[in-house]
Coordinates of C-alpha atoms and ligand atoms in Angstrom, one line a residue:
X682 CA 14.4 -4.5 -14.5
X683 CA 16.2 -2.5 -11.8
X684 CA 14.4 -1.5 -8.5
X685 CA 14.6 2.1 -9.6
X686 CA 13.1 1.4 -13.0
X687 CA 10.2 -0.5 -11.3
X688 CA 9.4 2.5 -9.2
X689 CA 9.7 5.0 -12.1
X690 CA 7.2 3.0 -14.1
X691 CA 4.4 3.2 -11.6
X692 CA 1.5 5.6 -11.7
X693 CA -0.9 5.2 -8.8
X694 CA -4.0 7.4 -8.8
X695 CA -7.6 7.8 -8.0
X696 CA -10.5 9.2 -9.9
X697 CA -12.8 11.5 -7.9
X698 CA -16.1 13.1 -8.8
X699 CA -19.6 13.8 -7.6
X700 CA -21.8 10.7 -8.3
X701 CA -23.0 10.5 -11.9
X702 CA -20.3 12.7 -13.4
X703 CA -18.9 9.7 -15.2
X704 CA -16.2 8.2 -12.9
X705 CA -17.1 4.6 -13.7
X706 CA -17.4 5.3 -17.4
X707 CA -14.0 7.0 -17.5
X708 CA -12.4 4.2 -15.5
X709 CA -13.7 1.7 -17.9
X710 CA -12.6 3.6 -20.9
X711 CA -9.1 4.0 -19.5
X712 CA -9.0 0.2 -19.1
X713 CA -10.3 -0.2 -22.6
X714 CA -7.6 2.1 -24.1
X715 CA -5.0 0.5 -21.9
X716 CA -6.0 -2.9 -23.5
X717 CA -6.8 -4.3 -20.1
X718 CA -10.4 -5.1 -21.0
X719 CA -11.9 -5.9 -24.4
X720 CA -15.4 -4.5 -24.1
X721 CA -17.3 -1.8 -22.3
X722 CA -19.5 -3.0 -19.5
X723 CA -16.8 -5.1 -17.9
X724 CA -16.3 -2.9 -14.9
X725 CA -19.3 -3.1 -12.7
X726 CA -20.3 0.1 -11.1
X727 CA -20.3 -0.4 -7.3
X728 CA -22.2 2.8 -6.7
X729 CA -25.4 2.8 -4.8
X730 CA -27.9 4.3 -7.2
X731 CA -30.8 5.1 -4.9
X732 CA -29.0 5.2 -1.7
X733 CA -30.9 2.2 -0.4
X734 CA -29.5 -0.3 2.0
X735 CA -30.7 -3.1 -0.2
X736 CA -28.4 -1.9 -3.0
X737 CA -25.5 -1.8 -0.6
X738 CA -26.2 -5.3 0.6
X739 CA -26.5 -6.5 -3.0
X740 CA -23.1 -5.0 -3.7
X741 CA -21.7 -6.6 -0.6
X742 CA -23.0 -10.0 -1.7
X743 CA -21.1 -9.5 -4.9
X744 CA -18.0 -8.8 -2.9
X745 CA -15.8 -10.5 -5.3
X746 CA -16.5 -7.8 -7.8
X747 CA -16.0 -4.9 -5.5
X748 CA -12.8 -6.3 -4.1
X749 CA -11.6 -6.8 -7.7
X750 CA -12.5 -3.3 -8.7
X751 CA -10.9 -1.8 -5.6
X752 CA -7.6 -1.6 -7.5
X753 CA -7.5 -1.8 -11.2
X754 CA -4.0 -2.3 -12.6
X755 CA -2.9 -2.4 -16.2
X756 CA 0.1 -1.6 -18.3
X757 CA 0.2 1.2 -20.9
X758 CA 3.2 2.5 -22.8
X759 CA 5.8 1.0 -20.4
X760 CA 3.9 2.2 -17.4
X761 CA 2.2 0.2 -14.7
X762 CA -0.9 2.0 -13.9
X763 CA -2.9 1.4 -10.6
X764 CA -6.3 3.0 -10.4
X765 CA -7.7 3.0 -6.8
X766 CA -11.4 2.9 -6.7
X767 CA -13.2 5.5 -4.5
X768 CA -16.8 5.1 -3.6
X769 CA -18.9 7.8 -5.1
X770 CA -21.7 7.6 -2.5
X771 CA -21.4 10.4 0.0
X772 CA -22.2 8.1 3.0
X773 CA -18.9 6.4 2.2
X774 CA -16.9 9.6 1.9
X775 CA -14.5 8.5 4.7
X776 CA -13.5 5.5 2.7
X777 CA -12.7 7.9 -0.2
X778 CA -10.7 10.2 2.1
X779 CA -8.6 7.2 3.3
X780 CA -8.0 6.0 -0.2
X781 CA -6.7 9.4 -1.1
X782 CA -3.9 8.8 1.3
X783 CA -2.6 6.0 -0.9
X784 CA -2.7 7.8 -4.3
X785 CA 0.1 9.8 -5.9
X786 CA -2.2 11.9 -8.1
X787 CA -5.9 12.2 -9.0
X788 CA -8.1 12.9 -11.9
X789 CA -11.2 15.0 -11.1
X790 CA -14.2 14.3 -13.3
X791 CA -16.7 17.2 -13.8
X792 CA -20.1 17.1 -15.6
X793 CA -20.1 19.8 -18.2
X794 CA -23.8 20.6 -17.5
X795 CA -23.7 20.4 -13.8
X796 CA -20.3 22.0 -13.2
X797 CA -18.7 21.8 -9.8
X798 CA -20.8 19.8 -7.4
X799 CA -20.7 19.4 -3.6
X800 CA -18.9 16.1 -3.4
X801 CA -16.2 17.3 -5.8
X802 CA -15.6 20.4 -3.7
X803 CA -15.1 18.3 -0.5
X804 CA -12.8 15.8 -2.2
X805 CA -10.7 18.4 -4.0
X806 CA -10.3 20.3 -0.8
X807 CA -8.7 17.2 0.8
X808 CA -6.4 16.8 -2.2
X809 CA -5.5 20.4 -2.1
X810 CA -4.6 20.2 1.6
X811 CA -2.2 17.4 0.7
X812 CA -0.8 19.0 -2.5
X813 CA -1.8 16.0 -4.5
X814 CA -1.3 16.7 -8.3
X815 CA -4.7 16.9 -10.0
X816 CA -5.8 16.7 -13.6
X817 CA -9.4 17.9 -14.4
X818 CA -11.5 16.0 -17.0
X819 CA -14.6 17.9 -18.1
X820 CA -17.0 15.2 -19.2
X821 CA -20.2 14.8 -21.3
X822 CA -19.3 17.3 -24.0
X823 CA -21.7 15.5 -26.3
X824 CA -24.4 17.2 -24.2
X825 CA -25.4 20.8 -23.9
X826 CA -23.5 22.3 -21.1
X827 CA -21.9 25.4 -19.7
X828 CA -19.6 27.6 -21.7
X829 CA -16.0 26.2 -21.5
X830 CA -14.6 29.5 -20.2
X831 CA -17.4 29.9 -17.6
X832 CA -16.7 26.4 -16.4
X833 CA -12.9 27.0 -16.1
X834 CA -13.8 30.1 -14.0
X835 CA -16.1 28.0 -11.9
X836 CA -13.4 25.3 -11.3
X837 CA -10.9 28.0 -10.3
X838 CA -13.3 29.8 -7.9
X839 CA -15.2 26.9 -6.3
X840 CA -12.3 24.4 -6.2
X841 CA -9.6 27.0 -5.6
X842 CA -7.5 25.6 -8.4
X843 CA -5.2 27.2 -11.0
X844 CA -6.2 25.7 -14.3
X845 CA -4.3 25.3 -17.5
X846 CA -6.4 23.8 -20.4
X847 CA -4.4 21.2 -22.3
X848 CA -7.3 20.5 -24.7
X849 CA -10.2 22.5 -26.0
X850 CA -13.6 21.4 -27.4
X851 CA -14.8 22.3 -30.9
X852 CA -18.4 23.0 -30.3
X853 CA -20.5 21.4 -27.6
X854 CA -23.7 19.3 -27.3
X855 CA -25.3 18.9 -30.7
X856 CA -22.5 20.9 -32.3
X857 CA -19.7 19.0 -30.6
X858 CA -17.3 18.2 -33.4
X859 CA -14.1 17.2 -31.7
X860 CA -11.2 18.2 -29.6
X861 CA -8.1 20.4 -30.1
X862 CA -5.2 18.8 -28.2
X863 CA -3.2 21.8 -26.9
X864 CA -0.6 19.6 -25.4
X865 CA 0.2 17.9 -28.7
X866 CA -1.0 20.6 -31.1
X867 CA -3.3 18.3 -33.1
X868 CA -7.1 17.9 -33.7
X869 CA -9.4 14.9 -33.5
X870 CA -12.8 15.0 -35.0
X871 CA -15.8 12.8 -34.9
X872 CA -17.2 11.7 -38.2
X873 CA -20.0 9.4 -39.3
X874 CA -23.3 9.2 -37.6
X875 CA -22.2 7.5 -34.4
X876 CA -19.9 9.3 -32.1
X877 CA -19.1 6.1 -30.2
X878 CA -17.1 4.5 -32.9
X879 CA -13.4 5.2 -32.4
X880 CA -12.5 4.1 -35.9
X881 CA -14.5 6.9 -37.3
X882 CA -12.2 9.5 -35.6
X883 CA -10.3 11.8 -38.0
X884 CA -7.0 13.2 -37.0
X885 CA -5.4 16.4 -38.2
X886 CA -1.8 17.3 -37.4
X887 CA -2.5 21.0 -37.0
X888 CA -5.0 23.8 -37.6
X889 CA -3.5 24.7 -41.0
X890 CA -4.8 21.6 -42.8
X891 CA -7.3 22.8 -45.4
X892 CA -9.4 19.6 -45.0
X893 CA -10.1 20.6 -41.4
X894 CA -11.8 23.8 -42.5
X895 CA -13.8 21.8 -45.0
X896 CA -14.9 19.4 -42.3
X897 CA -15.9 21.7 -39.5
X898 CA -16.6 24.9 -41.5
X899 CA -15.0 28.3 -41.2
X900 CA -17.2 29.7 -38.4
X901 CA -16.2 26.7 -36.1
X902 CA -12.6 27.0 -37.1
X903 CA -12.5 30.8 -36.5
X904 CA -14.2 30.4 -33.2
X905 CA -11.7 27.7 -32.2
X906 CA -8.8 30.0 -33.1
X907 CA -10.2 32.8 -31.1
X908 CA -10.8 30.5 -28.1
X909 CA -7.2 29.3 -28.3
X910 CA -5.9 32.8 -28.4
X911 CA -7.9 33.5 -25.3
X912 CA -6.5 30.4 -23.6
X913 CA -3.0 31.4 -24.4
X914 CA -3.7 35.0 -23.2
X915 CA -5.5 34.1 -20.0
X916 CA -4.0 30.9 -18.6
X917 CA -0.5 30.1 -17.6
X918 CA 1.6 27.8 -19.7
X919 CA 1.8 24.2 -18.6
X920 CA 4.6 23.5 -16.3
X921 CA 5.1 20.0 -15.1
X922 CA 6.8 21.2 -11.9
X923 CA 3.8 23.4 -11.0
X924 CA 1.5 20.5 -11.7
X925 CA 3.5 18.1 -9.5
X926 CA 3.6 20.5 -6.6
X927 CA -0.1 21.0 -6.7
X928 CA 0.0 24.6 -8.0
X929 CA -1.4 24.1 -11.5
X930 CA -4.1 21.7 -12.7
X931 CA -4.2 20.8 -16.4
X932 CA -7.7 20.5 -17.8
X933 CA -9.0 18.1 -20.5
X934 CA -12.4 18.1 -22.2
X935 CA -14.2 15.0 -23.6
X936 CA -16.9 12.5 -23.5
X937 CA -16.0 9.3 -21.7
X938 CA -19.1 7.5 -23.0
X939 CA -18.2 8.3 -26.6
X940 CA -14.5 7.6 -26.1
X941 CA -13.7 11.2 -26.9
X942 CA -10.8 12.9 -25.3
X943 CA -10.0 9.8 -23.2
X944 CA -6.9 8.8 -25.1
X945 CA -5.5 12.3 -25.0
X946 CA -6.0 12.3 -21.3
X947 CA -4.3 8.9 -20.9
X948 CA -1.4 9.7 -23.1
X949 CA -0.7 12.9 -21.4
X950 CA -1.3 11.3 -17.9
X951 CA 1.4 8.7 -18.5
X952 CA 3.9 11.4 -19.5
X953 CA 3.2 14.0 -16.7
X954 CA 1.7 12.1 -13.7
X955 CA 4.1 11.5 -10.8
X956 CA 5.7 8.2 -10.0
X957 CA 5.4 7.2 -6.3
X958 CA 6.1 10.1 -4.0
X959 CA 7.9 10.1 -0.7
X960 CA 5.6 9.9 2.3
X961 CA 5.7 11.5 5.7
X962 CA 5.8 9.2 8.7
X963 CA 5.6 10.7 12.2
X964 CA 9.3 10.0 12.5
X965 CA 10.7 11.1 9.1
X966 CA 10.1 11.4 5.4
X967 CA 10.4 8.0 3.7
X968 CA 11.5 7.8 0.1
X969 CA 10.4 5.1 -2.3
X970 CA 14.0 4.3 -3.3
X971 CA 14.9 3.2 0.2
X972 CA 15.9 -0.4 0.4
X973 CA 13.9 -1.3 3.4
X974 CA 10.2 -2.1 2.8
X975 CA 7.5 0.0 4.4
X976 CA 3.8 0.3 3.8
X977 CA 0.5 1.2 5.4
X978 CA -3.0 -0.1 5.5
X979 CA -5.5 2.3 4.0
X980 CA -8.5 0.0 3.5
X981 CA -9.9 -3.2 4.9
X982 CA -12.4 -5.3 3.0
X983 CA -14.4 -7.8 5.0
X984 CA -15.7 -11.0 3.5
X985 CA -19.4 -11.0 4.0
X986 CA -19.6 -14.8 3.9
X987 CA -19.8 -16.0 7.5
X988 CA -18.0 -19.3 6.4
X989 CA -15.0 -17.3 5.2
X990 CA -14.5 -14.7 7.9
X991 CA -11.2 -13.5 6.5
X992 CA -10.6 -9.9 5.6
X993 CA -8.4 -8.3 3.0
X994 CA -6.2 -5.5 4.2
X995 CA -5.0 -3.2 1.4
X996 CA -1.4 -2.1 1.9
X997 CA 0.2 0.7 -0.1
X998 CA 3.9 0.0 -0.5
X999 CA 5.8 3.2 0.2
X1000 CA 9.4 2.1 0.0
X1001 CA 11.5 -1.0 -0.7
X1002 CA 10.3 -4.4 -2.1
X1003 CA 7.5 -6.3 -0.5
X1004 CA 8.3 -10.0 -0.7
X1005 CA 6.1 -13.0 -0.1
X1006 CA 6.9 -15.1 3.0
X1007 CA 9.3 -12.5 4.4
X1008 CA 8.6 -11.5 8.0
X1009 CA 7.6 -7.8 8.4
X1010 CA 7.2 -5.9 11.6
X1011 CA 3.6 -4.9 12.4
X1012 CA 4.5 -1.7 14.2
X1013 CA 1.4 -1.3 16.4
X1014 CA 1.4 -4.9 17.6
X1015 CA 5.2 -5.1 17.8
X1016 CA 4.9 -8.5 16.1
X1017 CA 6.5 -10.0 13.1
X1018 CA 4.1 -11.3 10.5
X1019 CA 4.6 -13.3 7.3
X1020 CA 2.3 -13.4 4.3
X1021 CA 2.1 -16.5 2.2
X1022 CA -0.4 -15.3 -0.3
X1023 CA -0.2 -11.5 -0.9
X1024 CA -2.5 -10.5 -3.7
X1025 CA -1.8 -8.1 -6.5
X1026 CA -4.7 -6.6 -8.5
X1027 CA -5.2 -6.5 -12.3
X1028 CA -8.0 -5.2 -14.4
X1029 CA -10.5 -7.9 -13.5
X1030 CA -8.8 -10.3 -11.2
X1031 CA -6.3 -10.7 -8.3
X1032 CA -3.3 -13.0 -8.2
X1033 CA -0.7 -14.1 -5.7
X1034 CA 2.5 -12.2 -6.2
X1035 CA 6.1 -12.7 -5.0
X1036 CA 7.2 -9.1 -5.1
X1037 CA 5.6 -5.7 -5.1
X1038 CA 7.2 -2.3 -5.4
X1039 CA 6.5 1.2 -4.2
X1040 CA 3.3 2.5 -5.7
X1041 CA 1.8 -1.0 -5.7
X1042 CA -1.1 -2.1 -3.6
X1043 CA -1.0 -5.6 -2.0
X1044 CA -4.0 -7.3 -0.5
X1045 CA -3.1 -9.3 2.6
X1046 CA -5.4 -11.9 4.1
X1047 CA -6.0 -11.0 7.6
X1048 CA -7.8 -12.7 10.5
X1049 CA -8.1 -9.6 12.7
X1050 CA -4.5 -8.2 13.0
X1051 CA -5.0 -5.0 11.0
X1052 CA -6.6 -1.6 11.5
X1053 CA -6.7 1.2 9.1
X1054 CA -3.5 3.2 9.4
X1055 CA -1.3 0.3 10.6
X1056 CA 2.3 0.3 9.3
X1057 CA 4.5 -2.7 8.2
X1058 CA 8.3 -2.3 8.1
X1059 CA 11.5 -4.3 8.2
X1060 CA 12.0 -3.4 11.8
X1061 CA 11.9 0.4 12.0
X1062 CA 9.3 2.0 14.2
X1063 CA 7.5 4.1 11.6
X1064 CA 4.0 5.5 11.8
X1065 CA 2.5 6.9 8.6
X1066 CA 0.6 10.1 9.0
X1067 CA -2.4 11.3 7.1
X1068 CA -5.3 8.9 8.0
X1069 CA -7.2 11.2 10.3
X1070 CA -10.8 10.7 11.4
X1071 CA -13.2 13.6 10.7
X1072 CA -16.2 14.5 12.8
X1073 CA -19.1 12.2 11.9
X1074 CA -22.4 13.7 10.9
X1075 CA -24.7 11.3 12.8
X1076 CA -24.4 9.9 16.3
X1077 CA -26.5 7.2 17.9
X1078 CA -26.2 5.1 21.1
X1079 CA -25.8 1.5 20.3
X1080 CA -27.6 -1.0 22.6
X1081 CA -27.4 -4.7 22.9
X1082 CA -30.7 -6.3 21.8
X1083 CA -29.8 -9.8 22.8
X1084 CA -28.1 -10.1 26.2
X1085 CA -26.9 -13.6 25.5
X1086 CA -24.8 -12.3 22.6
X1087 CA -22.9 -9.4 24.3
X1088 CA -19.5 -10.9 23.5
X1089 CA -20.4 -11.3 19.8
X1090 CA -21.7 -7.7 19.7
X1091 CA -18.5 -6.4 21.3
X1092 CA -16.3 -8.3 18.8
X1093 CA -18.5 -7.3 15.9
X1094 CA -18.4 -3.6 16.8
X1095 CA -14.6 -3.8 17.4
X1096 CA -13.9 -5.4 14.0
X1097 CA -16.3 -3.2 12.0
X1098 CA -14.6 -0.1 13.5
X1099 CA -11.2 -1.4 12.6
X1100 CA -12.4 -1.6 9.0
X1101 CA -13.4 2.0 9.3
X1102 CA -17.1 1.4 8.7
X1103 CA -17.9 4.0 11.4
X1104 CA -16.4 5.6 14.5
X1105 CA -16.9 4.4 18.0
X1106 CA -17.0 6.8 21.0
X1107 CA -17.2 5.6 24.6
X1108 CA -18.6 8.1 27.0
X1109 CA -16.4 9.0 29.9
X1110 CA -19.3 9.3 32.4
X1111 CA -20.9 5.9 32.0
X1112 CA -19.1 3.9 29.4
X1113 CA -22.0 3.9 27.0
X1114 CA -21.1 3.3 23.4
X1115 CA -21.9 5.8 20.7
X1116 CA -21.5 5.1 16.9
X1117 CA -20.7 8.1 14.7
X1118 CA -21.2 7.8 10.9
X1119 CA -21.0 10.0 7.8
X1120 CA -24.4 8.9 6.5
X1121 CA -27.5 7.3 8.0
X1122 CA -27.1 4.4 5.6
X1123 CA -24.2 3.0 7.7
X1124 CA -26.4 2.3 10.7
X1125 CA -28.4 -0.2 8.7
X1126 CA -25.3 -1.7 7.2
X1127 CA -23.8 -2.1 10.7
X1128 CA -27.0 -3.7 12.0
X1129 CA -27.2 -6.1 9.1
X1130 CA -23.5 -7.1 9.3
X1131 CA -23.6 -7.5 13.1
X1132 CA -26.5 -9.9 12.7
X1133 CA -25.2 -11.8 9.6
X1134 CA -21.5 -12.0 10.4
X1135 CA -21.4 -12.0 14.2
X1136 CA -24.9 -13.3 15.2
X1137 CA -25.5 -10.2 17.4
X1138 CA -28.4 -7.9 17.5
X1139 CA -28.4 -4.2 18.2
X1140 CA -30.8 -1.3 18.5
X1141 CA -30.0 2.4 18.3
X1142 CA -31.1 5.5 20.2
X1143 CA -30.6 9.0 19.1
X1144 CA -27.8 11.0 20.6
X1145 CA -27.9 14.6 19.5
X1146 CA -24.4 15.8 18.7
X1147 CA -23.5 18.7 16.5
X1148 CA -19.8 17.9 16.1
X1149 CA -17.1 15.7 17.5
X1150 CA -14.0 17.7 18.4
X1151 CA -10.7 16.1 19.4
X1152 CA -9.2 17.6 22.5
X1153 CA -5.5 18.4 22.5
X1154 CA -3.9 17.0 25.6
X1155 CA -2.9 19.6 28.1
X1156 CA -0.7 19.9 31.1
X1157 CA -2.7 18.2 33.9
X1158 CA -2.0 21.2 36.2
X1159 CA -3.7 23.6 33.9
X1160 CA -6.7 24.7 35.9
X1161 CA -8.8 25.8 33.0
X1162 CA -8.3 22.4 31.4
X1163 CA -9.3 20.7 34.7
X1164 CA -12.4 22.8 34.9
X1165 CA -13.3 22.0 31.3
X1166 CA -12.9 18.3 32.1
X1167 CA -15.1 18.6 35.1
X1168 CA -17.9 20.8 33.7
X1169 CA -18.1 19.1 30.4
X1170 CA -17.7 15.5 31.6
X1171 CA -21.2 14.6 30.3
X1172 CA -20.0 15.5 26.8
X1173 CA -16.6 13.8 26.8
X1174 CA -15.8 10.5 25.3
X1175 CA -12.8 8.4 24.1
X1176 CA -12.4 7.4 20.5
X1177 CA -11.0 4.0 19.5
X1178 CA -7.4 5.1 19.9
X1179 CA -8.2 6.4 23.3
X1180 CA -8.0 10.1 22.3
X1181 CA -10.3 12.4 24.2
X1182 CA -13.2 13.8 22.2
X1183 CA -15.7 16.6 23.1
X1184 CA -19.1 15.9 21.7
X1185 CA -20.7 19.4 21.3
X1186 CA -24.5 19.2 21.3
X1187 CA -24.9 22.4 19.3
X1188 CA -23.0 25.0 17.4
X1189 CA -23.9 27.4 20.1
X1190 CA -22.5 25.3 22.9
X1191 CA -19.3 24.7 20.9
X1192 CA -18.8 28.4 20.6
X1193 CA -19.6 29.0 24.3
X1194 CA -17.1 26.3 25.3
X1195 CA -14.4 27.8 23.1
X1196 CA -15.0 31.2 24.5
X1197 CA -15.0 30.0 28.1
X1198 CA -12.0 27.8 27.9
X1199 CA -9.7 29.5 25.3
X1200 CA -6.6 27.5 26.3
X1201 CA -8.4 24.2 25.6
X1202 CA -7.6 23.4 22.0
X1203 CA -10.4 21.6 20.0
X1204 CA -9.7 20.1 16.6
X1205 CA -12.1 18.9 13.9
X1206 CA -9.9 16.0 12.9
X1207 CA -8.1 13.4 15.0
X1208 CA -4.7 14.2 13.6
X1209 CA -3.2 17.5 14.5
X1210 CA 0.3 18.9 15.2
X1211 CA 0.8 19.7 18.8
Ligands
G4P1961 P1 -20.3 7.8 -11.7 O1 -19.4 6.6 -11.7 O2 -19.4 9.1 -11.6 O3 -21.4 7.9 -10.7 O4 -20.9 8.0 -13.2 P2 -21.1 6.9 -14.3 O5 -19.9 6.6 -15.0 O6 -21.9 5.7 -13.8 O7 -22.0 7.8 -15.3 C1 -23.3 8.3 -14.9 C2 -24.2 8.4 -16.1 O8 -23.6 9.3 -17.0 C3 -24.4 7.1 -16.8 O9 -25.7 7.1 -17.3 C4 -23.4 7.2 -18.0 O10 -23.7 6.4 -19.1 C5 -23.5 8.7 -18.3 N1 -22.3 9.2 -18.9 C6 -21.0 9.0 -18.6 N2 -20.2 9.7 -19.5 C7 -20.9 10.3 -20.4 C8 -20.7 11.1 -21.5 O11 -19.6 11.4 -21.9 N3 -21.8 11.6 -22.2 C9 -23.1 11.3 -21.8 N4 -24.1 11.8 -22.5 N5 -23.3 10.5 -20.7 C10 -22.3 10.0 -20.0 P3 -26.9 6.3 -16.7 O12 -28.0 6.4 -17.5 O13 -27.0 6.7 -15.2 O14 -26.3 4.8 -16.6 P4 -26.2 3.7 -17.7 O15 -27.5 3.1 -17.8 O16 -25.8 4.5 -19.0 O17 -25.1 2.9 -17.2

């Protein structure tokens, strides 16, 4: 197969949702329809049900599973599909944001009864900012939920999307009978007592089939026809270009648990979803078809077993062919590195591969060379954009609880931060270290990992911060800037990349600072255009 054909085949995407909407179930059903697994239950959910640390540690202990489910690849209808797993738990939202830099499209899962929830709003806003093509899947139609049109309105208003239904439910909850596939123009109905059995699905080529009316009854058929008229009248016609440019989002309805609507979604997905997209580096736009290999690290997985301290760096290939044992330039270190056992991922396992193509994810064994955002190339100095840090929600001083182990502590903190577990800020005034996290759970995770992997002990101390703001560098002769640096010294810190950060202790003081020093530009993410 030619290099271009390899690229055109690939579909790399992520599934995002608020916890419990059905992301794990849908992932599993996609694998089932794709023939990648034989039975349900094969994909272990790696979500943290009660938000307890013990659950997280348990998951970490089963690291094999979570590494294997980080990327789920399978073949379906001449396509190579890579599903990138995103943690559902909100305390790990940063991890999800980073994974979204490596996808070419996403599927958004929404619970029909709960509608648009908080976590979905946040994740979709990130996708919207990056114009990532999105398909919406409204799940759990076997349950009583919101009216389909109300839900479509909610999706448009709360998520700021422009929807275009490509399927429509016949009934809902107890009366849920099936799905009209707008994209293909056919109908699928449940039959028999159990909605779970796929073999009991009945298919009708169109709405004219008299048997359809016999099955669902005239009221249901008439209501479906009315609804379809409304869909045609109200929503724009599907356009692949509009979907690919992030201006239009197709919507599917179904029930992942009952296998309903999943195949329609998958069949349409493989036809319309984008193949690997060009990616912006600081220097230029890089196209997948370029001969020279380039890729970037978007995730690092540590091995929790102290006897095997290696880590796995997940690299998304952006252009060219990645080859085993070929030297590549690690741009940040300015060093050439070779990889003798790059991993590729399949539904339930990982394997060593000789070649990977744009859209693929390779797992590289790493003994501490990689940080999130690092770029590999064949010599060109490229830096991929789009892996910014956001302001953490929680801030605490970290103290050494065992003076004999300060080296271990420093190394542990350094490596955990490289993995993106949390953010480290070093205060300008006194060099004290502050850890910023998205959720309180991470402090326990860090403490546990420092102790078990590095033999270091730490304690925390509260540090009240409202928001971390990245300070845009200014001309050193700017007097206002100099005054800001002098007056606010107590609140200034450096992040891990050495960027200056203002740690505002309240919304009020942030506002005051902005009013008093209007020429000092403060940003809520670490990446900004100057
Ligand atoms: P998540 O990854 O988005 O967090 O959600 P997950 O797939 O784990 O699904 C959350 C719960 O919703 C699960 O039930 C799952 O069985 C259920 N679910 C998923 N899809 C459907 C659907 O189409 N219809 C209905 N009725 N339920 C659905 P659970 O009781 O929390 O877990 P489990 O014991 O079933 O695993």
